[in-house]
Short mmCIF file of C-alpha atoms in Angstrom, two decimals:
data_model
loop_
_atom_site.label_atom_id
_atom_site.label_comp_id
_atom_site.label_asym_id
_atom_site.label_seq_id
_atom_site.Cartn_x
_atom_site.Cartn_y
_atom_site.Cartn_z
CA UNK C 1 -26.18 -20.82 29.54
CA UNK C 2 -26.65 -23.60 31.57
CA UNK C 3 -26.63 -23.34 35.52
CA UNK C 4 -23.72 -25.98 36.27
CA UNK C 5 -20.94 -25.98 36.98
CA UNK C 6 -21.01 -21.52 36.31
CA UNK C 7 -23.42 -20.32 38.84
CA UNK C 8 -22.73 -22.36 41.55
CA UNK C 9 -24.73 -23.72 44.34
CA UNK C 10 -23.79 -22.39 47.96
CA UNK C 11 -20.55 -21.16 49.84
CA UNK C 12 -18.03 -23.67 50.39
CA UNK C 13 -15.54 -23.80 53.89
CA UNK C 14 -12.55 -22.31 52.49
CA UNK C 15 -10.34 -23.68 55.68
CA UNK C 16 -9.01 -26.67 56.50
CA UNK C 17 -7.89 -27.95 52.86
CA UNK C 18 -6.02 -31.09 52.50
CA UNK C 19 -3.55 -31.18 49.95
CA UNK C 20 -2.09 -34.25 49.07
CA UNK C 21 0.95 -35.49 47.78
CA UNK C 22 -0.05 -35.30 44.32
CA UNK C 23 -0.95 -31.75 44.66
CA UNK C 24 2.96 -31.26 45.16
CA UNK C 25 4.15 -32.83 43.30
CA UNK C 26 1.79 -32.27 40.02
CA UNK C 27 -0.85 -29.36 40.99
CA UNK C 28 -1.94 -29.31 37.36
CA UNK C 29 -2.86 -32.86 37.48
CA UNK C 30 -4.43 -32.84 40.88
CA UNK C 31 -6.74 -30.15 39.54
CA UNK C 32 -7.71 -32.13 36.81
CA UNK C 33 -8.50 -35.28 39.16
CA UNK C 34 -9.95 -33.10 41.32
CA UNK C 35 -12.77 -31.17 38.69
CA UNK C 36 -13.38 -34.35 37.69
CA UNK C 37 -14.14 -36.26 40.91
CA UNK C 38 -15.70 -32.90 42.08
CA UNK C 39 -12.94 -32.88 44.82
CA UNK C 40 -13.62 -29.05 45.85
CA UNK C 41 -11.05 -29.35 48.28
CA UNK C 42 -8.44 -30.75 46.21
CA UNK C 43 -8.88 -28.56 43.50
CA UNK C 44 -8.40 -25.15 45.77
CA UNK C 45 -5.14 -26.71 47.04
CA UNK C 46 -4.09 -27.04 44.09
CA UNK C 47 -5.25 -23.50 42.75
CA UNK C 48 -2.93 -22.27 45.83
CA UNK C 49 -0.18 -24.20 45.11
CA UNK C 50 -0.10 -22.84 41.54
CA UNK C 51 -0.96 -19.55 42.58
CA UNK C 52 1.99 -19.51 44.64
CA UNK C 53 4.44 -20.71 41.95
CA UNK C 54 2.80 -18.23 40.10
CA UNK C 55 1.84 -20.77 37.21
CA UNK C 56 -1.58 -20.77 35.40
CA UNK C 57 -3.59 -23.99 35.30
CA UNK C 58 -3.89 -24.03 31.68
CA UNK C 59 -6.99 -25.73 31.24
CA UNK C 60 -9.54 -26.50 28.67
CA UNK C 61 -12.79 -24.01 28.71
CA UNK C 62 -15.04 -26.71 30.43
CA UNK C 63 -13.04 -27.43 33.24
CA UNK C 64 -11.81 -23.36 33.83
CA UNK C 65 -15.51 -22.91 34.11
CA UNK C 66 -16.13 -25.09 36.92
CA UNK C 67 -12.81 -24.07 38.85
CA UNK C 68 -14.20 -20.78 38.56
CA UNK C 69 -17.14 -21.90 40.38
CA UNK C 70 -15.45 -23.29 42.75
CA UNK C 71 -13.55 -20.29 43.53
CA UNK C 72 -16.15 -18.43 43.39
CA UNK C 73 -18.17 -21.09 45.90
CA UNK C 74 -15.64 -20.79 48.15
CA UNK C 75 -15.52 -16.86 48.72
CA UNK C 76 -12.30 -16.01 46.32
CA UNK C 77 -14.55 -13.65 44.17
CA UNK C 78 -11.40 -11.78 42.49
CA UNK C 79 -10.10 -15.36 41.56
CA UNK C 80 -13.19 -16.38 40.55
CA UNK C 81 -13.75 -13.33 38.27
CA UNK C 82 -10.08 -13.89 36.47
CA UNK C 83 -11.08 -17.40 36.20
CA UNK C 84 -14.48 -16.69 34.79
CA UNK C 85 -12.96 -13.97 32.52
CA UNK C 86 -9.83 -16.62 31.39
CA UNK C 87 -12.44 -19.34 30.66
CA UNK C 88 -13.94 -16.56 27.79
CA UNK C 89 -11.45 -15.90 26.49
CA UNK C 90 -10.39 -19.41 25.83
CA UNK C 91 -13.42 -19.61 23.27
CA UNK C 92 -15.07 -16.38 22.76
CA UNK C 93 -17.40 -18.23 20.48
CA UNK C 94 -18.94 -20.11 22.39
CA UNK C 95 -22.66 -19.08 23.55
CA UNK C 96 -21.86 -19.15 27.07
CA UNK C 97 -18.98 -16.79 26.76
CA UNK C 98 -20.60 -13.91 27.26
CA UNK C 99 -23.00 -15.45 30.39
CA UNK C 100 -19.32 -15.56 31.96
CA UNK C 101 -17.99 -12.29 31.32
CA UNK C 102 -21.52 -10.89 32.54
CA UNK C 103 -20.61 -13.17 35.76
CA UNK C 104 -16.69 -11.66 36.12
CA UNK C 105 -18.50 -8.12 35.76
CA UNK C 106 -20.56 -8.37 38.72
CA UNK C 107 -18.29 -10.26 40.73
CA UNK C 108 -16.19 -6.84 40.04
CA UNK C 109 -18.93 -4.75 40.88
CA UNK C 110 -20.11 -6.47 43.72
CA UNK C 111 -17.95 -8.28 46.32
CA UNK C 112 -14.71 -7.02 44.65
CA UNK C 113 -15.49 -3.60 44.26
CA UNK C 114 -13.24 -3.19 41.32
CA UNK C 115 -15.60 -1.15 39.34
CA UNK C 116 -13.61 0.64 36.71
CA UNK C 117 -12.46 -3.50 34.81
CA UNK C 118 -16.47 -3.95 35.75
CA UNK C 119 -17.31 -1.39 33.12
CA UNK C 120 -15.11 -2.16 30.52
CA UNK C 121 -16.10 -5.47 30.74
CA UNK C 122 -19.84 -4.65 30.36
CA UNK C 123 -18.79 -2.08 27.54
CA UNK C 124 -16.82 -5.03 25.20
CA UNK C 125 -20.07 -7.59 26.05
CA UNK C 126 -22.25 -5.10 24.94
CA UNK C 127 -20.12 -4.32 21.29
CA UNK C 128 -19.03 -7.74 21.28
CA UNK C 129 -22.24 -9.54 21.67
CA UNK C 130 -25.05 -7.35 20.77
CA UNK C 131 -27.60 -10.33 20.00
CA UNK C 132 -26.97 -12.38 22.96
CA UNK C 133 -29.62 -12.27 25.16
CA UNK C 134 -27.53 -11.69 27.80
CA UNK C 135 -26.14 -8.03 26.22
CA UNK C 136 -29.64 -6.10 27.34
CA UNK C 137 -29.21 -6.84 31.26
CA UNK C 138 -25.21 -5.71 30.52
CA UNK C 139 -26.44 -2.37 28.77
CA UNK C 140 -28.94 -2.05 31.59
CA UNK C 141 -26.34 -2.14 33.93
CA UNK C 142 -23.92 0.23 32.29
CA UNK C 143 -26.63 2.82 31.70
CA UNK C 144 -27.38 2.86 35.64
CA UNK C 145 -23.80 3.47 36.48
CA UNK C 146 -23.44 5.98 33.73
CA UNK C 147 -27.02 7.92 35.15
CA UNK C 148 -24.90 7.03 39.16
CA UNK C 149 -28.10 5.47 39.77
CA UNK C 150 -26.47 3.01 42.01
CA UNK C 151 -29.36 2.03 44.47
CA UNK C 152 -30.81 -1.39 43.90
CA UNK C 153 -27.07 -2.24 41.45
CA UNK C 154 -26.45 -5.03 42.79
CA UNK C 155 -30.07 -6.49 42.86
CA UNK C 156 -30.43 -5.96 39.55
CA UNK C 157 -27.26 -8.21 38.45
CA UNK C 158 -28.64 -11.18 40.64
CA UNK C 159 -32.05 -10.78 39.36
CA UNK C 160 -30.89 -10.71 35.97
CA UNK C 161 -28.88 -13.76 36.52
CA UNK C 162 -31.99 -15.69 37.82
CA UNK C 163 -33.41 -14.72 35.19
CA UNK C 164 -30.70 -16.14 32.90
CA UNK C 165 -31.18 -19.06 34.80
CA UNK C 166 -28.58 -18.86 37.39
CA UNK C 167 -27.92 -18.40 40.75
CA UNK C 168 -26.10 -15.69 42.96
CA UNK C 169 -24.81 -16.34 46.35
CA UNK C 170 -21.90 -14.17 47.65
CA UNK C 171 -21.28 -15.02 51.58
CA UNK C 172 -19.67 -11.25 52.15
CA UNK C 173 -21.41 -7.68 52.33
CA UNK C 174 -21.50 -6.36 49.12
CA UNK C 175 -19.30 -3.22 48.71
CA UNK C 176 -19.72 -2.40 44.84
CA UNK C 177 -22.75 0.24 44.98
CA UNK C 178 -20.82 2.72 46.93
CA UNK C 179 -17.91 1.89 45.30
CA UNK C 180 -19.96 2.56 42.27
CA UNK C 181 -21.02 5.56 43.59
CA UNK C 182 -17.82 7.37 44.13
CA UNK C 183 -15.66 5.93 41.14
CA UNK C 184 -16.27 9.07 38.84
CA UNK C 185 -14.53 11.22 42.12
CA UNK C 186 -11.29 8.86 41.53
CA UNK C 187 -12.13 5.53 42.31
CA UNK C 188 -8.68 3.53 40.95
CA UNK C 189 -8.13 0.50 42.55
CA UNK C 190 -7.71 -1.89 40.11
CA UNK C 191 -4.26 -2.99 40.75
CA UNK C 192 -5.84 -6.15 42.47
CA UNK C 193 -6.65 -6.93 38.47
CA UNK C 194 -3.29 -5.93 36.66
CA UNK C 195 -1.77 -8.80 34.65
CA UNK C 196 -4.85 -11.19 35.87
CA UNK C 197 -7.61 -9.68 34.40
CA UNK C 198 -5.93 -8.10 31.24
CA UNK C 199 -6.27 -4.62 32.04
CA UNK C 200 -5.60 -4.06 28.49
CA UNK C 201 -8.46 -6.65 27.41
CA UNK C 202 -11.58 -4.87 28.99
CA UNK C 203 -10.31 -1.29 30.29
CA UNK C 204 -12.61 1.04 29.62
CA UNK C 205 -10.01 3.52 28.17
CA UNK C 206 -9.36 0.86 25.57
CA UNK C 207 -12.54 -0.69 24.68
CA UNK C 208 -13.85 2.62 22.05
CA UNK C 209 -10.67 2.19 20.75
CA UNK C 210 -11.50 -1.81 20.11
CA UNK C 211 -14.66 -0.31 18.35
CA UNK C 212 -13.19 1.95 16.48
CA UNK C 213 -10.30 -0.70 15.19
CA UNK C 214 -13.10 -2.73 14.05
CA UNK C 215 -14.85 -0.38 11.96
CA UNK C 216 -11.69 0.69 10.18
CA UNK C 217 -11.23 -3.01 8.94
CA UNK C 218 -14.22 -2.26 6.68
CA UNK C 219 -12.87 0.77 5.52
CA UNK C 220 -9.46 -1.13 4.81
CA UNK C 221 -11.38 -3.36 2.73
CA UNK C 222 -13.22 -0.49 0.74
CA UNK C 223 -9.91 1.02 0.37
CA UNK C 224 -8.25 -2.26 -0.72
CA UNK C 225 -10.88 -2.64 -3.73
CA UNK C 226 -10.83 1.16 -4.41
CA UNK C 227 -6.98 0.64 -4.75
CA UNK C 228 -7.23 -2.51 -7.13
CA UNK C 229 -9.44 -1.38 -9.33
CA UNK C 230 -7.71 1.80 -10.05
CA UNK C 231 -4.36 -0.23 -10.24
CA UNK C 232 -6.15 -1.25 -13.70
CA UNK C 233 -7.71 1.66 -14.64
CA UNK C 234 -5.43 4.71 -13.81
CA UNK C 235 -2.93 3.33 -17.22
CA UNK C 236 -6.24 2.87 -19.56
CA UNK C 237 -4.74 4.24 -22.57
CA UNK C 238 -8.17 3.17 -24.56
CA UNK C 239 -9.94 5.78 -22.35
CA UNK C 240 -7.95 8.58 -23.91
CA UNK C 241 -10.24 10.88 -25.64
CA UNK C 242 -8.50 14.32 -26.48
CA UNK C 243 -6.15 13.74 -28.30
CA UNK C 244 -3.03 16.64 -28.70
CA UNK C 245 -3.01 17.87 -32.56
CA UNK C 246 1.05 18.04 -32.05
CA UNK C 247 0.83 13.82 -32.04
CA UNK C 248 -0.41 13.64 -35.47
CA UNK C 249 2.30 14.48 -36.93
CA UNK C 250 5.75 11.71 -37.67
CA UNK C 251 8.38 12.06 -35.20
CA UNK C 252 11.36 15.10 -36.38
CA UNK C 253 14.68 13.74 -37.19
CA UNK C 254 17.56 15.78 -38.32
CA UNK C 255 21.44 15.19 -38.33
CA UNK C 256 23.55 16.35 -36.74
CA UNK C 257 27.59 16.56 -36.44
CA UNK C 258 28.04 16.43 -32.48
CA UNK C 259 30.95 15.12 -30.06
CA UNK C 260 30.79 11.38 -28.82
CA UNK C 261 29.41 11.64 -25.39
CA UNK C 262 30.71 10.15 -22.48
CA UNK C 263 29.30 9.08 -18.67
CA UNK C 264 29.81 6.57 -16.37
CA UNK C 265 26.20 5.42 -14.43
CA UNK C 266 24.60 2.18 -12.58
CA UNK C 267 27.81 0.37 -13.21
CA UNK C 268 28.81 0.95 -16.94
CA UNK C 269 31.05 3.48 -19.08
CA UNK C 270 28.93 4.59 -21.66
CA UNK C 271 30.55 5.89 -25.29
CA UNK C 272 27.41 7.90 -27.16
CA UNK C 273 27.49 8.46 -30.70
CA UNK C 274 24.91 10.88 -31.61
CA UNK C 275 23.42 10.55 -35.02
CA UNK C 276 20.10 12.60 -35.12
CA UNK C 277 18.79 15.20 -33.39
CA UNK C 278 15.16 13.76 -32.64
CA UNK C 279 12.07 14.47 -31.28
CA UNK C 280 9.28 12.63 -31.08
CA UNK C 281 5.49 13.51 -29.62
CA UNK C 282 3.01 10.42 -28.98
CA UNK C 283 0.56 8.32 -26.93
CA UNK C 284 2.10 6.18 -24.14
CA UNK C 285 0.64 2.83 -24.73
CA UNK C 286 3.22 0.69 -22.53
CA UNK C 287 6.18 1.43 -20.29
CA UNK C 288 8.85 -0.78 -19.30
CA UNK C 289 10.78 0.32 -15.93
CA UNK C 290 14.33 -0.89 -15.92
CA UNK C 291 14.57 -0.37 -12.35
CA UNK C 292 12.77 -2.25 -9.23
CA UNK C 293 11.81 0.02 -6.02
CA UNK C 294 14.61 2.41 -7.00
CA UNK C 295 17.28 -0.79 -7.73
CA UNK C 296 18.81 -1.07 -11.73
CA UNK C 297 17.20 -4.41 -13.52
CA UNK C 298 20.55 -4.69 -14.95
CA UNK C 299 19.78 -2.85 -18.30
CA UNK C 300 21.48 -0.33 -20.12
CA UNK C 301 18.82 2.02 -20.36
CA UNK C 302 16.75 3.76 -17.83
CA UNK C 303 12.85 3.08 -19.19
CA UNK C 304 11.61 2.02 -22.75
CA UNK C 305 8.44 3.88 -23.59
CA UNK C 306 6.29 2.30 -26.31
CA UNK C 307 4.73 5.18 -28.10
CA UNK C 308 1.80 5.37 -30.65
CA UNK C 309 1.62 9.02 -33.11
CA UNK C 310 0.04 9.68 -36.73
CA UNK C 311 -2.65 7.66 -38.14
CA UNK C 312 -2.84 5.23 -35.32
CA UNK C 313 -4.06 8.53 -32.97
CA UNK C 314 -5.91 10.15 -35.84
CA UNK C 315 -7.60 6.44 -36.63
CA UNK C 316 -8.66 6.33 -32.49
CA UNK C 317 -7.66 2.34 -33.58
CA UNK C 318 -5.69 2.31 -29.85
CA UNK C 319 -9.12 2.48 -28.07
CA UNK C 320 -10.12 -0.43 -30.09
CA UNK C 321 -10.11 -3.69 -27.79
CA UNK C 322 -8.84 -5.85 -30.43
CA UNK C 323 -5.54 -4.10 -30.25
CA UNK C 324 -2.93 -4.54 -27.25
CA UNK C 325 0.76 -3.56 -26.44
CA UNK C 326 3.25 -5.21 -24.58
CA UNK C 327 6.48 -5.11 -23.89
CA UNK C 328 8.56 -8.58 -23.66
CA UNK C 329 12.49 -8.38 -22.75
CA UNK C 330 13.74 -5.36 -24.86
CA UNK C 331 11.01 -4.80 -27.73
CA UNK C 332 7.05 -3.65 -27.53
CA UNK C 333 4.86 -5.95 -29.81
CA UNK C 334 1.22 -4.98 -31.18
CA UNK C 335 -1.23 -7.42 -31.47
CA UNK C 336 -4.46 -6.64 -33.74
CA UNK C 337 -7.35 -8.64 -33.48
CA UNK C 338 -10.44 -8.73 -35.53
CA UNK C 339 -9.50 -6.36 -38.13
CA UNK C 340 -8.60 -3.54 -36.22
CA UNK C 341 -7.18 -0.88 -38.70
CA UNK C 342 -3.17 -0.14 -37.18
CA UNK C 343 -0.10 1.22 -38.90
CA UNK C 344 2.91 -0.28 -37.55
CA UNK C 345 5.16 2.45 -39.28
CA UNK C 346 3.27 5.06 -36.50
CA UNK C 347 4.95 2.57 -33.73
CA UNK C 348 7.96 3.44 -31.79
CA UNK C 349 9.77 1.82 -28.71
CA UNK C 350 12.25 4.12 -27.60
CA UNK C 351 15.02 3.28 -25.00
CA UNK C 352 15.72 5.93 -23.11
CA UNK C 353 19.32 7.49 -21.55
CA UNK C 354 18.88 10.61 -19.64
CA UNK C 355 21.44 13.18 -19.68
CA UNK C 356 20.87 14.18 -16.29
CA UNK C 357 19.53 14.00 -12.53
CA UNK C 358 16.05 16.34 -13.37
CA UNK C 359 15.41 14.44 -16.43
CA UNK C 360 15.51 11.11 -14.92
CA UNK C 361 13.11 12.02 -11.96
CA UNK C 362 10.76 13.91 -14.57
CA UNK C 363 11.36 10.52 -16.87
CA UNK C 364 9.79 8.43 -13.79
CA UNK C 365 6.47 10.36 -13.35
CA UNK C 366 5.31 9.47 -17.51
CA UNK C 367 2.95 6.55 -17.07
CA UNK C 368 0.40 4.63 -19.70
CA UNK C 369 -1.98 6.74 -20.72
CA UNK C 370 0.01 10.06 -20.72
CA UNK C 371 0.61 12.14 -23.94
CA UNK C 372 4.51 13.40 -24.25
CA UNK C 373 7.07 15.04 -25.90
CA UNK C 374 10.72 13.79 -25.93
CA UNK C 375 13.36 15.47 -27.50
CA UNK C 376 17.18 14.05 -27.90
CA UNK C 377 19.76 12.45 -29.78
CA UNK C 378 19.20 9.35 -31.50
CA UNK C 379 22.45 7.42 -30.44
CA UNK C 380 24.25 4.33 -31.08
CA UNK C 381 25.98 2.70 -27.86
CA UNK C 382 29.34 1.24 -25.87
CA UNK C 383 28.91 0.14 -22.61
CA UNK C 384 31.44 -1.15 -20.43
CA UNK C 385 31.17 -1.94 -16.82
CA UNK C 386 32.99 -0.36 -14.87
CA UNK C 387 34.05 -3.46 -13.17
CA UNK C 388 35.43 -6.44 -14.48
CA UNK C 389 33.83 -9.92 -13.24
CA UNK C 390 36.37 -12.49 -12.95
CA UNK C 391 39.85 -11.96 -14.17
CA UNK C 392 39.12 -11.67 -17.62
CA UNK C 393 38.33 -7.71 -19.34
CA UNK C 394 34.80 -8.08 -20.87
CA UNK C 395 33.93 -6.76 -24.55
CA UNK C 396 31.67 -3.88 -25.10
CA UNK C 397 28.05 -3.70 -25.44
CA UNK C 398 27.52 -2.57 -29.17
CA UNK C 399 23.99 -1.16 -29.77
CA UNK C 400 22.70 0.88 -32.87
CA UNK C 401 19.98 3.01 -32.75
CA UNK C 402 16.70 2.63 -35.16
CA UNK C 403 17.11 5.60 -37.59
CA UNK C 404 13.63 4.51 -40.12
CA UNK C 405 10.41 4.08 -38.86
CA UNK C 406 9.74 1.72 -41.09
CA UNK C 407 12.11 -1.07 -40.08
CA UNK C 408 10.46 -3.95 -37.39
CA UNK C 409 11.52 -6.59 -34.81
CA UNK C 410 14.81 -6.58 -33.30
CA UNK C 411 17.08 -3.43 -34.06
CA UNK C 412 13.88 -1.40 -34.73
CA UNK C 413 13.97 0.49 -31.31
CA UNK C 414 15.42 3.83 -31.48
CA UNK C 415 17.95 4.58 -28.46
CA UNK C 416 17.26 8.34 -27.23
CA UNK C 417 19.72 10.04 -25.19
CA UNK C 418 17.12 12.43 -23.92
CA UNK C 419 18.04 16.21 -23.25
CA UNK C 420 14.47 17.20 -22.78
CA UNK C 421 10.52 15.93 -21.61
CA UNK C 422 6.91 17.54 -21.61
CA UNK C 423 3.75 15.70 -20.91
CA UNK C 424 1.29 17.28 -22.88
CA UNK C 425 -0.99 15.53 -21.34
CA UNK C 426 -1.61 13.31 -18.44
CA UNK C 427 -4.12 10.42 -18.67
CA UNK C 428 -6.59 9.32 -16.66
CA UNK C 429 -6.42 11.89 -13.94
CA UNK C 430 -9.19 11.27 -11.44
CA UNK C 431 -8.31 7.06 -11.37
CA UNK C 432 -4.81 8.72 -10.78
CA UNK C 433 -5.16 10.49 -8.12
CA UNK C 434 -7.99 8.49 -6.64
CA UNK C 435 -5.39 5.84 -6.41
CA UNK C 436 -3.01 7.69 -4.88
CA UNK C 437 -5.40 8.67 -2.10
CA UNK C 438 -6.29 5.53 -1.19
CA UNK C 439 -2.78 4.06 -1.66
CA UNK C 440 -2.12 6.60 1.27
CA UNK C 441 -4.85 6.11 3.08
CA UNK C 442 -3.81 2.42 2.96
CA UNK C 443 -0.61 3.27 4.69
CA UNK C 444 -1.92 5.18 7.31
CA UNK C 445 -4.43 2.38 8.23
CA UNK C 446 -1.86 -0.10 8.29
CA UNK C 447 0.17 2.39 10.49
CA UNK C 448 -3.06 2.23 13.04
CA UNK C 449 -3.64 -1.30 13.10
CA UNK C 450 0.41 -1.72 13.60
CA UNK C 451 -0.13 0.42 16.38
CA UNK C 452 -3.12 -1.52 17.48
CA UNK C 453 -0.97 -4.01 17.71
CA UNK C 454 1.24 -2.33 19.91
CA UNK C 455 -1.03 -0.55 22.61
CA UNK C 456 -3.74 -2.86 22.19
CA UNK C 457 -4.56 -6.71 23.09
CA UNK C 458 -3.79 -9.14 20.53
CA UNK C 459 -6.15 -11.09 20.95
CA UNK C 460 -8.45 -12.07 24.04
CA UNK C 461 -6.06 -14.58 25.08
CA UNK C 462 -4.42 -15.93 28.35
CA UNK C 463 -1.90 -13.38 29.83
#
């Protein structure tokens, strides 16, 4: 920290200030002038003319230093410790930063007697700064007002600013030790500071909470890589190891004579025509949501789940790397790489139609990974919408369900109108649920920083 223009070098005559026509007209600019030509006296005309237009100077950290020695010089110690506390926050990274919120703090303790801002000041150097060689003499300090040790308080700030390299030299009798003394039996006065020092910025009632915000950042970060990781593994279908003996077996298919079924939902008349009762048990190896945060795609169907059973389950080939499912507009495809044994005949995409409410709520908790049993009618389709775009009446949508499980591509899907779901077995529990935690966890945090947000400073900025 060096020892111009911060520390000063003597009291300055605060009467008798001439303030010129410039200072009128442009105090800004004839503040500038003024710290440059080290025109004390123009520069504290100025300060009062903006003062009383209630206007800040808005200058760079340099030149806010030096005005807040000059304030300081010239006995206006609670200007001088705004100033001094404005200049840090301008840069907080800069080295001397922290030399000039020590400064502010004893101007507060001392002359100013504001002791309450004093201590949150020293509180957010000491958290803030912990290396700076400064940060010792400021946890000194606090420790001797926390012990109300206040004899010799005031000493030992100007002794430790010598010893920084600076100077001390307040013209008025110091009030701040028995101010200090008698704060913890209600000392409040800090009104003197509201809006210039940015009560919320160093207030002592704030400042754990500043330490606290900052240690939850790293545990938003650990969350946010617990939560990513888990994205991937909580649907690792190649982790499955028990398998459920009732998936070995083909799917059941019988016919049936049964009524055409008929609903209207998400914007279509639907005509069913069942043509199999079926059900089918298997491995849930992709999933394809028709829906977006609750919203309909635009697709007849509610969910297509891509289902493994039979020899491909018996054969463990799904927890082979070389093989991968995905689904791409309305049909799953398997890829098999490097010889990986797979029976495409043990394969089934199913588009799904629930028949009710339950089912489609209990349809939306079967992810990747999850072992289930499905039981329906295998239907063909008409679909409608319900209203007509344009002036012209649009055609229905003809679909026919898959009724082999040999057939492939295009067509091969079979279309379930489903009347009943059991997981037999959910997949990947812990990943599952350790997701979920820290999905909610998540939430919360971002609820706290939101309110941090709110209740807290932005930023150590200019008020």
């Amino acid at each position: 920290m060096s020892d111009q223009p911060t520390w000063g070098d003597g009291h300055w005559d605060r009467e008798g200030l001439d303030v010129d026509a410039l200072a009128h007209d442009n105090p800004v600019e004839a503040m500038r002038i003024g710290l440059e030509c080290d025109d004390r006296q123009r520069v504290l005309g100025a300060y009062r003319l903006l003062q009383a237009s209630g206007r800040e100077p808005g200058l760079p950290y340099t030149q806010t230093v030096k005005l807040a020695g000059f304030l300081e010089q010239a006995g206006m110690y609670l200007e001088a410790a705004r100033t001094y506390r404005r200049a840090a926050e301008i840069d907080l990274k800069n080295p001397d930063s922290p030399h000039l919120m020590f400064r502010c703090a004893g101007l507060l303790l001392g002359p100013t007697a504001r002791v309450q801002p004093a201590i949150g000041m020293l509180r957010y150097l000491v958290e803030s700064y912990p290396d700076h060689r400064v940060t010792p003499h400021a946890r000194s300090l606090l420790k001797q007002i926390e012990n109300q040790d206040t004899a010799g308080l005031i000493e030992r700030f100007v002794l430790a600013v010598q010893e920084l390299g600076g100077e001390v030299d307040w013209q008025q009798p110091l009030r701040g030790a028995s101010a200090v003394s008698t704060f913890h039996a209600g000392f409040k006065d800090d009104s003197g500071l509201r809006g210039g020092m940015g009560r919320q910025s160093f207030d002592p009632r704030t400042t754990w909470l500043l330490g606290i915000v900052k240690r939850l950042y790293v545990v938003f970060l650990v969350l946010l890589l617990i939560y990513g990781v888990t994205i991937f593994t909580r649907n690792r279908y190649r982790s499955i190891e028990q398998i459920d003996p009732a998936l070995w077996r083909s799917p059941l298919q019988t016919k049936i004579k049964q009524k055409n079924v008929r609903l209207t939902y998400e914007g279509h008349h639907y005509n069913l025509v069942p043509r199999f009762d079926y059900e089918i048990n298997g491995l849930v190896v992709s999933r394809d949501d028709y829906t977006l945060m609750g919203l309909s795609r635009g697709n007849l169907f509610h969910l297509d789940l891509c289902m493994i059973f039979g020899n491909n389950v018996k054969s463990r080939a799904y927890r082979h790397s070389g093989l991968s499912f995905v689904h791409h507009g309305n049909v799953c495809y398997a890829t098999s790489r490097g010889g990986v044994p797979f029976d495409f005949k043990s394969l089934s995409n199913t588009h799904l139609l629930a028949a009710n409410e339950e089912l489609r709520d209990r349809l939306e908790e079967v992810e990747v990974g999850d072992q289930v049993r499905l039981k329906g009618w295998l239907v063909d389709v008409s679909a409608v919408p319900v209203k007509s775009p344009g002036s012209f009446i649009p055609s229905a949508i003809r679909l026919k369900t898959s009724t082999t499980r040999t057939d492939t591509g295009l067509g091969a899907c079979e279309i379930l109108y489903l009347r009943g779901i059991e997981i037999l077995a959910e997949g990947n529990v812990l990943s599952r649920r350790i997701n979920a935690i820290s999905f909610g966890l998540l939430l919360v945090l971002a609820l706290i920083f939101i309110l941090r947000l709110i209740f807290l400073p932005l930023g150590y900025k200019n008020r």
